[in-house]
Coordinates of C-alpha atoms in Angstrom, one line a residue:
A18 CA 53.1 6.6 -63.3
R19 CA 52.5 4.9 -60.0
A20 CA 54.5 6.3 -57.2
T21 CA 56.9 3.9 -55.6
R22 CA 56.4 3.4 -51.9
R23 CA 59.6 3.9 -49.8
P24 CA 60.3 0.8 -47.7
S25 CA 60.2 1.3 -44.0
G26 CA 63.3 0.7 -41.7
R27 CA 61.7 -2.4 -40.2
A28 CA 62.3 -5.8 -41.8
T29 CA 59.2 -7.9 -42.4
P30 CA 59.1 -11.5 -41.0
L31 CA 59.6 -12.8 -44.5
A32 CA 62.6 -10.6 -45.2
A33 CA 64.1 -11.6 -41.8
A34 CA 63.7 -15.3 -42.7
V35 CA 65.4 -14.8 -46.1
L36 CA 68.3 -13.0 -44.5
A37 CA 68.8 -15.7 -41.9
L38 CA 68.8 -18.4 -44.5
A39 CA 71.3 -16.4 -46.7
A40 CA 73.7 -16.1 -43.7
V41 CA 73.9 -19.9 -43.2
A42 CA 73.5 -21.1 -46.8
P43 CA 76.6 -22.0 -48.8
C44 CA 77.6 -19.7 -51.6
G45 CA 80.5 -19.4 -54.0
S46 CA 82.6 -17.2 -51.8
R47 CA 82.4 -19.5 -48.8
R48 CA 84.8 -22.3 -48.1
P49 CA 83.5 -25.8 -49.0
V50 CA 82.7 -28.2 -46.2
T51 CA 85.8 -30.2 -45.5
R52 CA 85.3 -33.9 -46.0
P53 CA 87.2 -35.9 -43.4
W54 CA 88.2 -38.6 -45.9
K55 CA 89.6 -36.1 -48.5
N56 CA 93.3 -36.5 -49.0
R57 CA 95.7 -33.6 -48.3
L58 CA 96.9 -33.4 -51.9
T59 CA 94.8 -33.5 -55.0
Q60 CA 97.9 -34.0 -57.2
T61 CA 100.8 -36.2 -56.2
S62 CA 102.8 -36.5 -59.4
L63 CA 105.4 -33.8 -58.5
L64 CA 105.8 -35.3 -55.0
H65 CA 106.3 -38.8 -56.3
A66 CA 108.8 -37.5 -58.9
A67 CA 110.8 -35.7 -56.3
C68 CA 110.9 -38.8 -54.0
R69 CA 112.0 -41.0 -56.9
E70 CA 114.8 -38.6 -57.7
V71 CA 116.2 -38.6 -54.2
G72 CA 115.4 -42.3 -53.5
V73 CA 112.9 -41.8 -50.6
T74 CA 109.5 -43.3 -50.2
P75 CA 106.8 -40.6 -50.4
P76 CA 104.8 -39.6 -47.4
L77 CA 101.2 -40.8 -47.1
N78 CA 98.7 -38.6 -48.9
A79 CA 96.5 -38.6 -45.8
P80 CA 93.7 -36.2 -44.9
K81 CA 94.7 -32.9 -43.3
W82 CA 93.0 -33.8 -40.0
L83 CA 95.4 -36.8 -39.6
W84 CA 98.4 -34.6 -40.2
K85 CA 97.1 -32.1 -37.6
R86 CA 96.4 -34.9 -35.2
A87 CA 99.9 -36.3 -35.6
W88 CA 101.4 -32.9 -35.0
G89 CA 99.3 -32.4 -31.9
V90 CA 100.3 -35.8 -30.5
G91 CA 103.9 -35.0 -31.1
K92 CA 103.6 -31.6 -29.5
R93 CA 102.2 -33.1 -26.3
A94 CA 104.6 -36.1 -26.3
V95 CA 107.9 -34.2 -26.7
P96 CA 107.9 -32.6 -23.1
V97 CA 107.1 -36.1 -21.7
L98 CA 109.8 -37.8 -23.7
H99 CA 112.4 -35.2 -22.5
A100 CA 111.2 -34.9 -18.9
A101 CA 114.4 -36.6 -17.5
D102 CA 117.0 -34.8 -19.7
A103 CA 118.6 -33.2 -16.6
L104 CA 119.7 -36.6 -15.4
D105 CA 122.4 -37.1 -18.0
L106 CA 122.7 -33.6 -19.5
G107 CA 122.6 -31.6 -16.3
R108 CA 119.8 -29.4 -17.6
P109 CA 116.6 -29.7 -19.6
L110 CA 116.4 -29.2 -23.3
T111 CA 114.3 -26.5 -24.9
D112 CA 112.4 -27.1 -28.1
T113 CA 113.5 -24.0 -29.9
C114 CA 111.9 -23.8 -33.4
V115 CA 110.8 -27.5 -33.1
N116 CA 114.5 -28.6 -32.9
L117 CA 113.4 -31.6 -30.8
H118 CA 110.5 -32.5 -33.1
C119 CA 113.0 -32.6 -36.0
L120 CA 115.3 -34.8 -34.0
W121 CA 112.6 -37.4 -33.3
W122 CA 111.4 -37.2 -36.9
K123 CA 115.0 -38.0 -38.1
A124 CA 115.2 -40.9 -35.8
L125 CA 111.8 -42.2 -37.1
A126 CA 113.2 -41.9 -40.6
G127 CA 116.1 -44.2 -39.7
D128 CA 118.9 -41.6 -38.8
R129 CA 121.2 -43.6 -36.5
E130 CA 122.9 -40.4 -35.3
A131 CA 119.6 -38.8 -34.3
W132 CA 118.8 -42.0 -32.4
A133 CA 122.1 -41.6 -30.5
L134 CA 121.1 -38.1 -29.4
L135 CA 117.7 -39.1 -27.9
P136 CA 117.1 -39.7 -24.2
P137 CA 118.2 -43.1 -22.8
V138 CA 114.9 -44.7 -22.0
T139 CA 112.1 -42.9 -23.9
R140 CA 113.9 -43.3 -27.3
S141 CA 112.7 -46.9 -27.3
V142 CA 109.4 -45.6 -28.7
V143 CA 111.1 -45.0 -32.0
A144 CA 113.3 -48.1 -31.9
R145 CA 113.1 -50.8 -34.5
P146 CA 110.7 -52.5 -35.3
L147 CA 108.3 -50.2 -33.5
R148 CA 109.2 -47.2 -35.6
W149 CA 108.0 -49.0 -38.7
L150 CA 104.5 -48.9 -37.3
Y151 CA 104.3 -45.1 -37.5
P152 CA 102.5 -43.7 -40.5
R153 CA 104.8 -41.8 -43.0
L154 CA 103.8 -38.3 -42.2
H155 CA 106.0 -35.4 -40.9
H156 CA 109.1 -37.5 -40.5
Q157 CA 108.9 -38.6 -44.2
N158 CA 108.9 -34.9 -45.3
V159 CA 112.1 -34.5 -43.2
A160 CA 113.6 -37.6 -44.9
I161 CA 113.0 -36.0 -48.4
R162 CA 114.7 -32.8 -47.4
T163 CA 117.6 -34.6 -45.8
A164 CA 118.2 -36.8 -48.8
F165 CA 118.1 -33.8 -51.2
I166 CA 120.6 -31.7 -49.1
D167 CA 122.9 -34.8 -48.6
R168 CA 122.9 -35.3 -52.4
E169 CA 123.9 -31.7 -53.1
I170 CA 126.7 -31.8 -50.5
D171 CA 128.0 -35.1 -51.9
R172 CA 128.0 -33.5 -55.4
V173 CA 130.1 -30.5 -54.2
M174 CA 132.4 -32.9 -52.3
A175 CA 133.0 -34.9 -55.5
E176 CA 133.9 -31.7 -57.4
A177 CA 136.2 -30.6 -54.6
D178 CA 138.0 -34.0 -54.6
R179 CA 138.6 -33.8 -58.3
E180 CA 140.1 -30.3 -57.8
G181 CA 142.0 -31.2 -54.7
D182 CA 140.1 -28.7 -52.6
K183 CA 138.8 -28.9 -49.0
V184 CA 135.2 -28.1 -48.1
L185 CA 133.7 -26.2 -45.2
V186 CA 129.9 -26.6 -44.9
V187 CA 128.3 -23.7 -43.0
V188 CA 124.9 -24.6 -41.6
L189 CA 122.9 -21.6 -40.6
G190 CA 120.2 -22.4 -38.0
G191 CA 121.8 -25.8 -37.5
G192 CA 119.7 -26.7 -34.5
F193 CA 120.2 -30.4 -33.7
D194 CA 121.2 -31.3 -37.2
T195 CA 123.0 -34.7 -37.5
R196 CA 124.8 -34.2 -40.9
A197 CA 128.2 -33.6 -39.4
L198 CA 127.8 -36.6 -37.0
R199 CA 126.9 -38.8 -40.0
A200 CA 130.0 -37.6 -41.9
A201 CA 132.2 -38.4 -38.8
A202 CA 130.6 -41.8 -38.5
R203 CA 131.3 -42.6 -42.2
A204 CA 134.9 -41.5 -41.7
H205 CA 135.3 -43.7 -38.7
A206 CA 133.7 -46.7 -40.5
S207 CA 136.1 -46.3 -43.4
G208 CA 139.1 -46.3 -41.0
G209 CA 140.5 -43.1 -42.4
D210 CA 142.8 -40.6 -40.6
P211 CA 140.7 -38.5 -38.1
G212 CA 142.7 -35.4 -38.9
A213 CA 142.3 -35.4 -42.6
G214 CA 139.8 -35.8 -45.4
G215 CA 136.1 -35.3 -45.6
P216 CA 134.0 -32.1 -45.1
A217 CA 134.1 -30.0 -42.0
F218 CA 130.9 -28.5 -40.7
L219 CA 130.3 -25.2 -38.9
E220 CA 126.9 -25.1 -37.3
V221 CA 125.6 -21.6 -36.4
D222 CA 122.5 -21.1 -34.2
L223 CA 121.4 -19.1 -31.3
P224 CA 123.9 -19.2 -28.4
E225 CA 121.6 -21.3 -26.2
V226 CA 120.9 -23.8 -28.9
A227 CA 124.6 -24.1 -29.7
R228 CA 125.3 -24.8 -26.0
L229 CA 122.5 -27.4 -25.9
K230 CA 123.9 -29.1 -29.0
Q231 CA 127.4 -29.1 -27.4
D232 CA 125.9 -30.9 -24.4
L233 CA 124.0 -33.4 -26.6
V234 CA 127.1 -34.3 -28.5
H235 CA 129.6 -34.6 -25.6
K236 CA 127.4 -35.9 -22.8
R237 CA 125.1 -38.2 -24.8
Y238 CA 126.4 -39.0 -28.3
L239 CA 130.1 -39.4 -27.5
R240 CA 129.3 -41.2 -24.3
R241 CA 127.6 -43.8 -26.4
R242 CA 130.2 -43.8 -29.2
P243 CA 133.5 -42.7 -27.6
E244 CA 135.5 -44.3 -30.5
Q245 CA 134.2 -41.5 -32.8
A246 CA 135.5 -38.6 -30.6
A247 CA 138.5 -37.7 -32.7
Y248 CA 136.4 -37.7 -35.9
V249 CA 133.6 -35.6 -34.4
N250 CA 136.1 -33.1 -33.0
R251 CA 137.6 -32.7 -36.4
T252 CA 134.3 -32.6 -38.3
L253 CA 132.0 -30.5 -36.2
A254 CA 132.4 -26.9 -34.9
L255 CA 129.6 -25.1 -33.1
A256 CA 129.1 -21.3 -32.9
G257 CA 126.5 -19.3 -31.1
A258 CA 125.2 -16.2 -33.0
N259 CA 121.9 -14.4 -33.3
L260 CA 121.7 -13.6 -37.1
S261 CA 119.0 -11.0 -36.4
D262 CA 121.7 -8.9 -34.6
S263 CA 124.0 -6.9 -36.9
G264 CA 126.9 -7.3 -34.5
D265 CA 126.6 -11.1 -34.5
R266 CA 126.4 -11.1 -38.2
A267 CA 129.6 -9.1 -38.5
R268 CA 131.3 -11.4 -36.0
L269 CA 130.2 -14.4 -38.0
L270 CA 131.6 -13.1 -41.2
Q271 CA 134.8 -11.5 -39.8
E272 CA 135.8 -14.0 -37.1
I273 CA 133.8 -17.3 -36.9
V274 CA 133.8 -18.4 -40.5
P275 CA 137.5 -17.3 -41.2
G276 CA 138.5 -19.2 -38.0
A277 CA 136.7 -22.3 -39.2
V278 CA 138.3 -22.0 -42.6
R279 CA 141.8 -21.9 -41.0
R280 CA 141.0 -24.9 -38.9
V281 CA 140.1 -26.9 -42.1
S282 CA 143.1 -25.8 -44.1

């Protein structure tokens, strides 16, 4: 039998060329080249079914790069849009966990209470009819989530009305949520008694976020809609607590929530 020659440690020019080509050539384990015109979702049937169920127009099935570009534009725009917050609030707002992003997205989706919380001048960029020109991207996802949660709360409220019960909605990580303000606005529009009826909301978030929400409600929202003050004061309670802290969690369960329950009852 012919003896096999042991290869040397040096690569031949041909082997080096083969290795170089293999390093750059596509293979089964490598990610495919992204096509800029390719839509974000390949299947949209579940998305469209969910949107039909909650009565919301689905977001655009746009390419991923367009979603990323919209996110980047918003990230750069929010500090500019809130540059003058200290003029009416007395201090600047901080975008904790994209709270401000969500507020603008809600306003884009047609939330009138979110619009009333935005800065005096710069909120004109999402006013009608200008807001209709924005593509249905991130704000439409927020609209779907909002419609679903609203529907579930309404379902619980209907059951409570049949049983003669009162409802306290506890919102963990409430941020700059507008659900309590929308409930107060509906109660005011119906001409009901500010001290009775409807759900009460307890919004819990980090102490700094709760203080900022308090300023937004009293120094901006109620300044624009003073006729709703009695309804808002009855409907909305804010509490600052860090749910990562065991002491704050105990205080929430033993003091904050029971106190809000007594206020409702």
